[in-house]
Coordinates of C-alpha atoms and ligand atoms in Angstrom, one line a residue:
X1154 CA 115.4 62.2 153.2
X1155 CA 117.1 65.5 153.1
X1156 CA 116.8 67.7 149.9
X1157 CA 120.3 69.6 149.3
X1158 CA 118.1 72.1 146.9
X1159 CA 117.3 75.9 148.5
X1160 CA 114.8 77.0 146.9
X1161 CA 113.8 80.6 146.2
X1162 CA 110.2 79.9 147.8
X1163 CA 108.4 76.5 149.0
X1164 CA 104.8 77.2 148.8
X1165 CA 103.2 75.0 151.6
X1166 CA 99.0 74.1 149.5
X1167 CA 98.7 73.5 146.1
X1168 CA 95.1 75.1 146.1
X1169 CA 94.3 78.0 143.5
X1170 CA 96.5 80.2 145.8
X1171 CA 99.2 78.1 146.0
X1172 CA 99.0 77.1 142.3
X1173 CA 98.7 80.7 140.8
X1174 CA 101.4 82.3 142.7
X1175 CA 103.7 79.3 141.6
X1176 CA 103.2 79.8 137.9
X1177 CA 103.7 83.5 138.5
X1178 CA 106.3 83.2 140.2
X1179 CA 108.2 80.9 137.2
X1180 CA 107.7 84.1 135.1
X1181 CA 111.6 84.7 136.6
X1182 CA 114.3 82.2 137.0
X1183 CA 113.2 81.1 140.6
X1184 CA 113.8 77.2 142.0
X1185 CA 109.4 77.3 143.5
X1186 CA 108.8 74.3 144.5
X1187 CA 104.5 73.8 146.0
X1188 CA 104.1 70.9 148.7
X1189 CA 100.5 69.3 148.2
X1190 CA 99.1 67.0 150.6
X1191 CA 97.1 65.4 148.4
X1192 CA 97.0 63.8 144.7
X1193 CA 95.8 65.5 141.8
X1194 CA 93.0 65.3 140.9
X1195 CA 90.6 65.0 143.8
X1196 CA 87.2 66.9 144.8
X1197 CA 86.9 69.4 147.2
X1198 CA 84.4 70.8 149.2
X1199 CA 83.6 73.9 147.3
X1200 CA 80.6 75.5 145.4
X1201 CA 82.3 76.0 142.1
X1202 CA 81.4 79.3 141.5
X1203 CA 84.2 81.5 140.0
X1204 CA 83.1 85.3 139.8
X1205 CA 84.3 87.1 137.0
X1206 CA 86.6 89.4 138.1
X1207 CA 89.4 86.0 138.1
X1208 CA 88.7 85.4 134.5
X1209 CA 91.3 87.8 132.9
X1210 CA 93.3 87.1 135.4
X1211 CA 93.0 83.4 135.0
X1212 CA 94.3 83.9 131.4
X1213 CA 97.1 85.9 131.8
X1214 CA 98.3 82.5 133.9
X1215 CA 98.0 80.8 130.6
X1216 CA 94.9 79.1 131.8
X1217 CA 92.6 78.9 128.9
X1218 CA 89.0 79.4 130.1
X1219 CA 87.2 81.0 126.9
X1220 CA 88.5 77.5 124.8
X1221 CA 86.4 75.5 127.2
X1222 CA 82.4 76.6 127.0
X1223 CA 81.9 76.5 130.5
X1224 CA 78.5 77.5 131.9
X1225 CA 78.4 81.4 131.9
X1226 CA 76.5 82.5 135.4
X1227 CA 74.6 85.6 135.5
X1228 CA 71.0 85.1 137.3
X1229 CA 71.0 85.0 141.3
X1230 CA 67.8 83.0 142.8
X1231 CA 68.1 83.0 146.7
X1232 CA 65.3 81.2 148.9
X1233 CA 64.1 81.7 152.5
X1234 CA 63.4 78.4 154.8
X1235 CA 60.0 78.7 153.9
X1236 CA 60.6 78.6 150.6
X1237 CA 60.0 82.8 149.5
X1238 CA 61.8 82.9 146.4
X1239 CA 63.9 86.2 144.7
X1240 CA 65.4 86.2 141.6
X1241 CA 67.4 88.8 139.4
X1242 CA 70.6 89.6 137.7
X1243 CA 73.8 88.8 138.8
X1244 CA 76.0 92.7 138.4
X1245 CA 79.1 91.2 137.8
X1246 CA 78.3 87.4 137.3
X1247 CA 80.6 84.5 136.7
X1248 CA 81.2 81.0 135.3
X1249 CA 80.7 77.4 136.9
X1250 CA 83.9 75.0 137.1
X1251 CA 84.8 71.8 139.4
X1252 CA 88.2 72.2 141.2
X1253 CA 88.8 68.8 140.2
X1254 CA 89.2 70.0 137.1
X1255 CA 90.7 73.6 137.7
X1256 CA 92.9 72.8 140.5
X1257 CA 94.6 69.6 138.5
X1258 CA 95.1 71.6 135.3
X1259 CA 96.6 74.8 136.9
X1260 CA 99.3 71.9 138.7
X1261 CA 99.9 71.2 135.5
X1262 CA 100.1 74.8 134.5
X1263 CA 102.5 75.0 137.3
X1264 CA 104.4 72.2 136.4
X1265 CA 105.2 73.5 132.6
X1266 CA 106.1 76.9 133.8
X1267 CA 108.5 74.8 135.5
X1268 CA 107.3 74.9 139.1
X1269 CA 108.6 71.7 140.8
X1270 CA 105.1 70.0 142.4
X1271 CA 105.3 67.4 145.0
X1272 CA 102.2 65.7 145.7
X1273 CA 101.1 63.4 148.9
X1274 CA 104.0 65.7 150.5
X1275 CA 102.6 67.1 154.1
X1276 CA 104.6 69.9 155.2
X1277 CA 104.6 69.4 159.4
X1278 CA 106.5 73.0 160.8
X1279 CA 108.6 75.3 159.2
X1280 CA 112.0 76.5 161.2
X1281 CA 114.6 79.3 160.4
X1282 CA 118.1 77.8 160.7
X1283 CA 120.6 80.4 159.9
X1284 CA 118.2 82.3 157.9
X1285 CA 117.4 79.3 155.9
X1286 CA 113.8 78.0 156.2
X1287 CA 113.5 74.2 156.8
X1288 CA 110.3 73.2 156.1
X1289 CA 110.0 69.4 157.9
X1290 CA 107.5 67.3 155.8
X1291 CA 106.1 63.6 156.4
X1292 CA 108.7 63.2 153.5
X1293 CA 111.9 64.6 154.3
X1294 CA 113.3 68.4 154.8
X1295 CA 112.8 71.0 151.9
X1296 CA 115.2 74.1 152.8
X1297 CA 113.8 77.5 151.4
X1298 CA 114.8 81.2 151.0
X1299 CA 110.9 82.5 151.1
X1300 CA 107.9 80.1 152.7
X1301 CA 104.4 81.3 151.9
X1302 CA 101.4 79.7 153.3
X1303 CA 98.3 78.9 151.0
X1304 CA 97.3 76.1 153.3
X1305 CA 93.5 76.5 153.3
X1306 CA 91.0 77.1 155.6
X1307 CA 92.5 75.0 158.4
X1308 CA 95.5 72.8 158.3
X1309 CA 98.1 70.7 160.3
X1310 CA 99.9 73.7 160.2
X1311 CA 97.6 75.8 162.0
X1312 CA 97.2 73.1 164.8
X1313 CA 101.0 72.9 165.0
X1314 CA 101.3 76.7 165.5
X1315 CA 98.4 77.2 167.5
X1316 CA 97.2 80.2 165.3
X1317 CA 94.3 82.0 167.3
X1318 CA 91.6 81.2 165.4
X1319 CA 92.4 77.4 166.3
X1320 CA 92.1 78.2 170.0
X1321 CA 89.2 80.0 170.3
X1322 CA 86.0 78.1 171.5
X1323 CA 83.8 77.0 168.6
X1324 CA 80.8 79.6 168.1
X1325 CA 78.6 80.1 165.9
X1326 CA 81.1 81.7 163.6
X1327 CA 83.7 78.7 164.1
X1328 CA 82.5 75.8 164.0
X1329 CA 80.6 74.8 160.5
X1330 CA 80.1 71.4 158.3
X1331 CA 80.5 71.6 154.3
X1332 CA 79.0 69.0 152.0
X1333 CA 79.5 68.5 148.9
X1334 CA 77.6 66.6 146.2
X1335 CA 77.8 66.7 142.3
X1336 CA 74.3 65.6 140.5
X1337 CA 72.4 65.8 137.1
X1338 CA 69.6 68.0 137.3
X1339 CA 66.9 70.0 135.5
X1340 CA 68.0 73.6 137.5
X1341 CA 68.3 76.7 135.5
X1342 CA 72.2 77.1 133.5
X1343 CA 72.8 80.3 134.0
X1344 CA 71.6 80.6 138.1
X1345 CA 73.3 80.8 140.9
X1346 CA 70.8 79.1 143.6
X1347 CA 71.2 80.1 147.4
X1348 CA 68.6 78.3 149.4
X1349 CA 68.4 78.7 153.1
X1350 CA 67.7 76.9 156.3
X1351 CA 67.7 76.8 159.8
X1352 CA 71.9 77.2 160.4
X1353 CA 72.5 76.9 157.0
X1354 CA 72.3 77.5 153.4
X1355 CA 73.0 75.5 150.1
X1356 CA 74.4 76.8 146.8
X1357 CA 73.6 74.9 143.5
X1358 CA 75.1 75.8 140.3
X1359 CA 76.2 73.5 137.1
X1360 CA 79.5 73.1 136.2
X1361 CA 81.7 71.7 132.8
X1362 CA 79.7 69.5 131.1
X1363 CA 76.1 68.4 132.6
X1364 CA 76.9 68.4 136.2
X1365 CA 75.7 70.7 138.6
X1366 CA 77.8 71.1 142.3
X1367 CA 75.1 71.2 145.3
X1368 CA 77.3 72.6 148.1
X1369 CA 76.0 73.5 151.8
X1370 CA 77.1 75.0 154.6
X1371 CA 75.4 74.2 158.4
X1372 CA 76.5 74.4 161.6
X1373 CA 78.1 71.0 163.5
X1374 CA 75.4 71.6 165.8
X1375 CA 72.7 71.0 163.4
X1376 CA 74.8 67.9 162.2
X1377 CA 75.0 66.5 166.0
X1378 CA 71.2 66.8 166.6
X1379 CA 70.8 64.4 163.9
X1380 CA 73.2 61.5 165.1
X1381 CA 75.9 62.8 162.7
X1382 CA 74.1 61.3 159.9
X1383 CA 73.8 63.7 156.6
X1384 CA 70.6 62.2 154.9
X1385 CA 68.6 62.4 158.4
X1386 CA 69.8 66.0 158.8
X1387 CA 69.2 66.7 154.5
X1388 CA 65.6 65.0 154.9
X1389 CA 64.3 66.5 158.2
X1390 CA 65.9 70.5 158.0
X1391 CA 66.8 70.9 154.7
X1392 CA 63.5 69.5 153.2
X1393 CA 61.6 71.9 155.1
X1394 CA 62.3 74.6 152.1
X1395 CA 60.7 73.4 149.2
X1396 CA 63.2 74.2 146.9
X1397 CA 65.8 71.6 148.7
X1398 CA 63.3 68.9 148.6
X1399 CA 62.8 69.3 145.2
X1400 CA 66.3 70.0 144.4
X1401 CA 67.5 66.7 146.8
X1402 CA 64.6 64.0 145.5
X1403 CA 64.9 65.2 141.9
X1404 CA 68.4 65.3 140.9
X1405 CA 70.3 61.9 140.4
X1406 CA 73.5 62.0 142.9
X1407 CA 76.4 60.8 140.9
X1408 CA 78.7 59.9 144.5
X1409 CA 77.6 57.7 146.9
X1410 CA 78.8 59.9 149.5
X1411 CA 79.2 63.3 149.4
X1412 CA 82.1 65.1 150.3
X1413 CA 82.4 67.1 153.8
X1414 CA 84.7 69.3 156.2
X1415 CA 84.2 70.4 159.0
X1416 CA 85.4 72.9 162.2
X1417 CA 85.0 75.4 159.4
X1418 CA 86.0 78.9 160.8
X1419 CA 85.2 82.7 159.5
X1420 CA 86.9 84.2 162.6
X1421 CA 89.6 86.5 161.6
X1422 CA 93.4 85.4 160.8
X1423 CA 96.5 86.9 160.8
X1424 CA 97.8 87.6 157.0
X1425 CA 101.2 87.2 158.5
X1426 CA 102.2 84.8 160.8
X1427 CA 105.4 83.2 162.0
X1428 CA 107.1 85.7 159.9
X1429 CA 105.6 84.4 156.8
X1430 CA 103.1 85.5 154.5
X1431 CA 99.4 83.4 154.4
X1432 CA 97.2 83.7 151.3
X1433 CA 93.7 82.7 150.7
X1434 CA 91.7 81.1 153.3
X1435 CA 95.1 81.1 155.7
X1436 CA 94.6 84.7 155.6
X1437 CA 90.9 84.9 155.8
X1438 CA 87.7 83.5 154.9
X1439 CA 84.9 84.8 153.3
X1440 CA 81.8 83.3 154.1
X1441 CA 80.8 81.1 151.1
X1442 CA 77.5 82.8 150.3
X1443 CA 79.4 85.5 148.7
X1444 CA 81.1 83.1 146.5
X1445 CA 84.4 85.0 146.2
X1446 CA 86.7 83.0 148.3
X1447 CA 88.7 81.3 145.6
X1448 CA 88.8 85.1 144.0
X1449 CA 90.3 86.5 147.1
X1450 CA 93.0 83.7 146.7
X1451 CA 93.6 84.1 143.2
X1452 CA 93.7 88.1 143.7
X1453 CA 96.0 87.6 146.5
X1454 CA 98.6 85.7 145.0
X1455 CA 99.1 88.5 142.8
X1456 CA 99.7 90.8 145.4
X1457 CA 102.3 88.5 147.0
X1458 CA 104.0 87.4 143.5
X1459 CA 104.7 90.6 142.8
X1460 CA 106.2 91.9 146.4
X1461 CA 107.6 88.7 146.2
X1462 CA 109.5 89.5 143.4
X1463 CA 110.1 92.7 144.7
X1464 CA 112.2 91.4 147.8
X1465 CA 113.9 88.8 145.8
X1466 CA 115.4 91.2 143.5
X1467 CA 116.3 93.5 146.7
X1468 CA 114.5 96.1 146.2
X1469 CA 112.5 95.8 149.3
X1470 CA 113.3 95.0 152.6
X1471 CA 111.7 91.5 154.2
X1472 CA 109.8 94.3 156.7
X1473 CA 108.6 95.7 153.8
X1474 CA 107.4 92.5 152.5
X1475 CA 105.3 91.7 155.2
X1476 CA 103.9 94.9 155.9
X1477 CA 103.1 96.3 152.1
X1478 CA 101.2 92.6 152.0
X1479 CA 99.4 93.2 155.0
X1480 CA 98.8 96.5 153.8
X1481 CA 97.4 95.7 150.2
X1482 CA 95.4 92.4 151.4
X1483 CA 93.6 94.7 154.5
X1484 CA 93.0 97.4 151.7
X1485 CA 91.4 95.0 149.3
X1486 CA 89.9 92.0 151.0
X1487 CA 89.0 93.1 154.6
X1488 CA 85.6 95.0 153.8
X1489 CA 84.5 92.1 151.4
X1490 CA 85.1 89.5 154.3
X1491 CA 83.5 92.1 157.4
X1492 CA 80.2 92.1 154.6
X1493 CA 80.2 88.5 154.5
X1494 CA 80.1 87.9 158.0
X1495 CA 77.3 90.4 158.7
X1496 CA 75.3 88.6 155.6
X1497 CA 76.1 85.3 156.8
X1498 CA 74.4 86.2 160.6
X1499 CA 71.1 86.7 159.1
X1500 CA 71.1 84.5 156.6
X1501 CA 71.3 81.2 159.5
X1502 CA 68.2 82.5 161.0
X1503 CA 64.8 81.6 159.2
X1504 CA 62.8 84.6 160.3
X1505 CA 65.0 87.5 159.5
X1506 CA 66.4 85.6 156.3
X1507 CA 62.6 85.7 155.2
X1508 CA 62.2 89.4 157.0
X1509 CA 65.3 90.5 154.9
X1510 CA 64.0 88.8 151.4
X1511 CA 60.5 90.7 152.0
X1512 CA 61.8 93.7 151.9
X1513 CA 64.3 93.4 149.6
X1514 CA 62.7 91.8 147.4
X1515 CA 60.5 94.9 145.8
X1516 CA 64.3 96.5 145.5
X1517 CA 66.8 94.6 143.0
X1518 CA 69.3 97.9 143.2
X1519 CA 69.5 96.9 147.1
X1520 CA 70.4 93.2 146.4
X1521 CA 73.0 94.3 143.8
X1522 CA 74.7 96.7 145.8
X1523 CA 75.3 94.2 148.6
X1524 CA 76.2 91.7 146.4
X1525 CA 78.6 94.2 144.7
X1526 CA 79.8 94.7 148.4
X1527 CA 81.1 90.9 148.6
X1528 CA 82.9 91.2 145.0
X1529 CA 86.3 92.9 143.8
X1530 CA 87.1 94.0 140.0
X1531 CA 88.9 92.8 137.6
X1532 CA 92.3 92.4 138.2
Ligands
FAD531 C1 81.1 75.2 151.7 C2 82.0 76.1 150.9 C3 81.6 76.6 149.6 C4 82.4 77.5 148.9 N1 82.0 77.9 147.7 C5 82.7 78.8 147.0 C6 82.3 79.3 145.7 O1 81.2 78.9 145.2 N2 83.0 80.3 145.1 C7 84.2 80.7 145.7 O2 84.9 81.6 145.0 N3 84.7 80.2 146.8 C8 83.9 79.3 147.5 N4 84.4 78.8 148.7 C9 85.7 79.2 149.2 C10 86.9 78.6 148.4 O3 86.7 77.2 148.4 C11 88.2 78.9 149.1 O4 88.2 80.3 149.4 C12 89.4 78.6 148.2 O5 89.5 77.3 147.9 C13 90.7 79.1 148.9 O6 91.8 78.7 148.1 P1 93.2 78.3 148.9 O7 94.2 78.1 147.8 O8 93.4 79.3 149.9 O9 92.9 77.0 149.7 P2 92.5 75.5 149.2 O10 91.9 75.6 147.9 O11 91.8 74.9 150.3 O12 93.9 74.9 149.1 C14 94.8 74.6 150.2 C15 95.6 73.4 149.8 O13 96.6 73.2 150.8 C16 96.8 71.8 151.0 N5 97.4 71.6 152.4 C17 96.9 71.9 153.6 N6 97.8 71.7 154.6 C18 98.9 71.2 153.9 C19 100.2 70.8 154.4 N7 100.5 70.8 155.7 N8 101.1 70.4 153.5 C20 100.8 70.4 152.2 N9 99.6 70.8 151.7 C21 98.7 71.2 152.6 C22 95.4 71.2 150.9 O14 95.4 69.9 150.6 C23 94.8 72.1 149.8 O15 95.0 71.5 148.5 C24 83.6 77.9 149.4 C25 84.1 77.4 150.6 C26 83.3 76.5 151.4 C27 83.8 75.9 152.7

C-alpha cells in the first residue's frame, strides 16, 4: 500500500517520547503522523515511577494528572542483598502510574490534538528519495518531510541499521533481563522500594488504584544459570534478601506471567543517527534505578518539538537541527545517564552495595545529593 500523504514528520514509537512530541507538535498546523508497533493499551516492562519534574510538564500536554489521585511518592527505602535496610525522603519525589494507562491515554491525547496514530504499524528502514523520507513499514510506505526516532531501548530499527551499541559484545553493561509483574500488596504508599541482589535489583512501588508494579532488572547471565526459568531464578537469588521473599510470597500476582525484555543495553547511543534525530531511550538510557528514564523522554521531546518547529518554519538550518539537539540533550541528560551507570556498577555487587549503604546510611544529605544527581527540574 502506498500513502500519497507527505507528512510534516512521521514519528517512528508511540512511547511517552513519541506520544508527547506528537501532541506538541499539533500545537501548529503539521500533518504528524506516529507509527506504533503495537495496540493500545498493552503493559510494558517498566517500574512506573514518574519523578516530578514531568508533572507540569505533563499538563501543559493537556494530560490531566492532579484530576486522577494517583499515589503521590516521596519516601526512598533501598535494601542490600542481605537485607540492610535505609530509608528517607525522596528531595524531589514523584507519583506512581502504569503505562498501560499513561501511554494509551496520551495516544488518545495525540489523537484529539489531531495527530494521525497508526497502530500494529512496524516501520522497517527509513530512505531519503529526493529529499523525501520514505519510511518502509510491514504496512506500506509513509513518505515524510522530518523522521524522528523514539523507538525505545532497542528496536528492529537498530538491528536494520546496525547502530553501535547493537554490535558491541554483550557485557555486563549490555546485556540485562526486565520483568515485570503487577500485585496487591501490603507495602508502604508513598515508598519507592529498591531492593538488591546479586546482578540485580527490584523496584516496587503502587500505582492507580490498589496495584503495586514489582519491576527488576538482572543480568541474562543470572537468568541462564537458572535454566531460563524466572520463578527458579526469583526463589533461589532474589529470596536470599529478605525483603524480596517477603515482598514475592506475600503479595497476590495478578498475571500469570510476568512481563520481560531482554538484551537490555546502557552503553552509549548516538542522539543523531542516519541524519535523524533519536529521543528517549534511542538516544540513551538511564539505568532504571534512577527512575528518570521516561523523564528524560518526556524532557526531550520538548527540546526536539521546539527545534523542530524551529526548522519547519525556516528559521534554522537542518545542521542546525541536529547539532543544537545534540547540543541541548548532551547539556541536559549526559551527566544524569554517566551517574547512573557508576550507581548501577555497585549496586550489582552484594558486598560493596552493603559497603556503600553502611556508610551512607548515617548520612541522608549524601543519599540525596546523589539522588538529586540522577534527576532534572521542572520543565
Ligand atoms: C526494568 C526497567 C525499569 C524502568 N523503570 C522506570 C521507572 O520507574 N521510571 C522511569 O522514569 N523510567 C523507568 N524505566 C525507563 C523507561 O521505561 C524508559 O526510559 C521510557 O519508556 C522511554 O520512553 P521511550 O518513548 O523512549 O520508549 P518506549 O516507551 O519504549 O517506547 C518506544 C515505542 O516504540 C515502539 N517501536 C519500536 N520499534 C518500532 C518500529 N520499528 N515501528 C513502530 N514502533 C516501534 C515500541 O513498541 C514502543 O511503544 C525503566 C526501564 C526498565 C528497562
Amino acid at each position: 500500500m502506498q500513502q500519497e500523504t507527505i507528512y510534516d514528520v512521521v514519528i517512528i514509537g508511540g512511547g511517552l517520547a513519541g506520544l508527547s512530541l506528537a501532541i506538541q507538535l499539533r500545537r501548529h498546523p503539521y500533518k504528524v503522523l506516529v507509527l506504533e508497533k503495537e495496540q493500545y493499551p498493552f503493559h510494558r516492562v517498566c517500574g512506573e515511577y514518574i519523578s516530578f519534574e514531568s508533572w507540569d510538564f505533563l499538563e501543559s500536554l493537556g494530560y490531566p494528572l492532579s484530576e486522577m489521585n494517583l499515589p503521590v511518592i516521596n519516601h526512598f527505602i533501598v535494601t542490600a542483598p542481605n537485607g540492610l535496610k535505609v530509608e528517607q525522603l525522596l528531595p524531589q519525589g514523584g507519583f506512581g502510574i502504569s503505562r498501560y494507562k499513561i501511554d494509551n491515554e496520551l495516544a488518545q491525547l495525540a489523537r484529539q490534538a489531531g495527530a494521525l496514530v497508526v497502530e500494529g504499524v512496524k516501520a522497517t528502514d527509513v530512505v531519503l528519495v529526493s529529499n523525501i523520507n520514505h519510511i518502509q513499514t510491514n504496512q506500506g510506505l509513509y513518505k515524510a518531510k522530518l523522521v524522528v526516532g523514539c523507538f525505545g531501548k532497542r528496536s528492529n530499527m537498530d538491528v536494520k541499521w546496525k547502530r553501535s551499541f547493537i554490535n558491541n559484545k554483550a557485557t555486563r553493561l549490555n546485556n540485562y533481563i526486565g520483568v515485570k509483574y503487577h500485585v496487591k500488596t501490603n507495602q508502604p504508599q508513598n515508598a519507592i522500594a529498591l531492593h538488591n541482589f546479586k546482578d540485580g535489583y527490584c523496584g516496587v512501588s503502587k500505582v492507580e488504584g490498589d496495584e503495586y508494579c514489582i519491576c527488576y532488572l538482572t543480568t541474562a547471565a543470572n537468568l541462564q544459570a537458572f535454566g531460563g526459568s524466572f520463578k527458579a531464578m526469583e526463589e533461589n537469588l532474589l529470596y536470599q534478601n529478605p525483603h524480596l521473599k517477603e515482598l514475592f510470597t506475600q503479595s497476590a500476582f495478578l498475571w500469570k506471567e510476568p512481563i520481560t525484555i531482554a538484551q537490555i543495553s546502557f552503553q552509549k547511543k548516538e542522539m543523531v543517527y542516519n541524519n535523524m534525530l533519536m529521543l528517549g531511550d534511542a538516544a540513551g538510557m538511564i539505568a532504571p534505578l534512577c527512575g528518570n528514564g521516561m523523564s528524560i523522554a518526556l524532557h526531550g521531546s520538548k527540546i526536539a518539538a521546539g527545534l523542530l518547529h524551529q526548522y519547519l518554519q525556516r528559521k534554522i538550518t537542518y545542521n542546525q537541527l541536529l547539532y543544537q539537539y545534540q547540543q541541548q540533550w548532551q547539556q541536559l541528560f549526559s551527566r544524569r545517564l554517566w551517574v547512573g551507570r557508576f550507581i548501577q556498577r555497585i549496586f550489582g555487587k552484594p558486598f560493596l552495595t552493603s559497603i556503600f549503604l553502611r556508610l551512607l546510611k548515617p548520612f541522608p544529605p549524601i543519599i540525596s545529593f546523589l539522588i538529586r544527581q540522577t534527576h532534572g527540574k521542572p520543565f
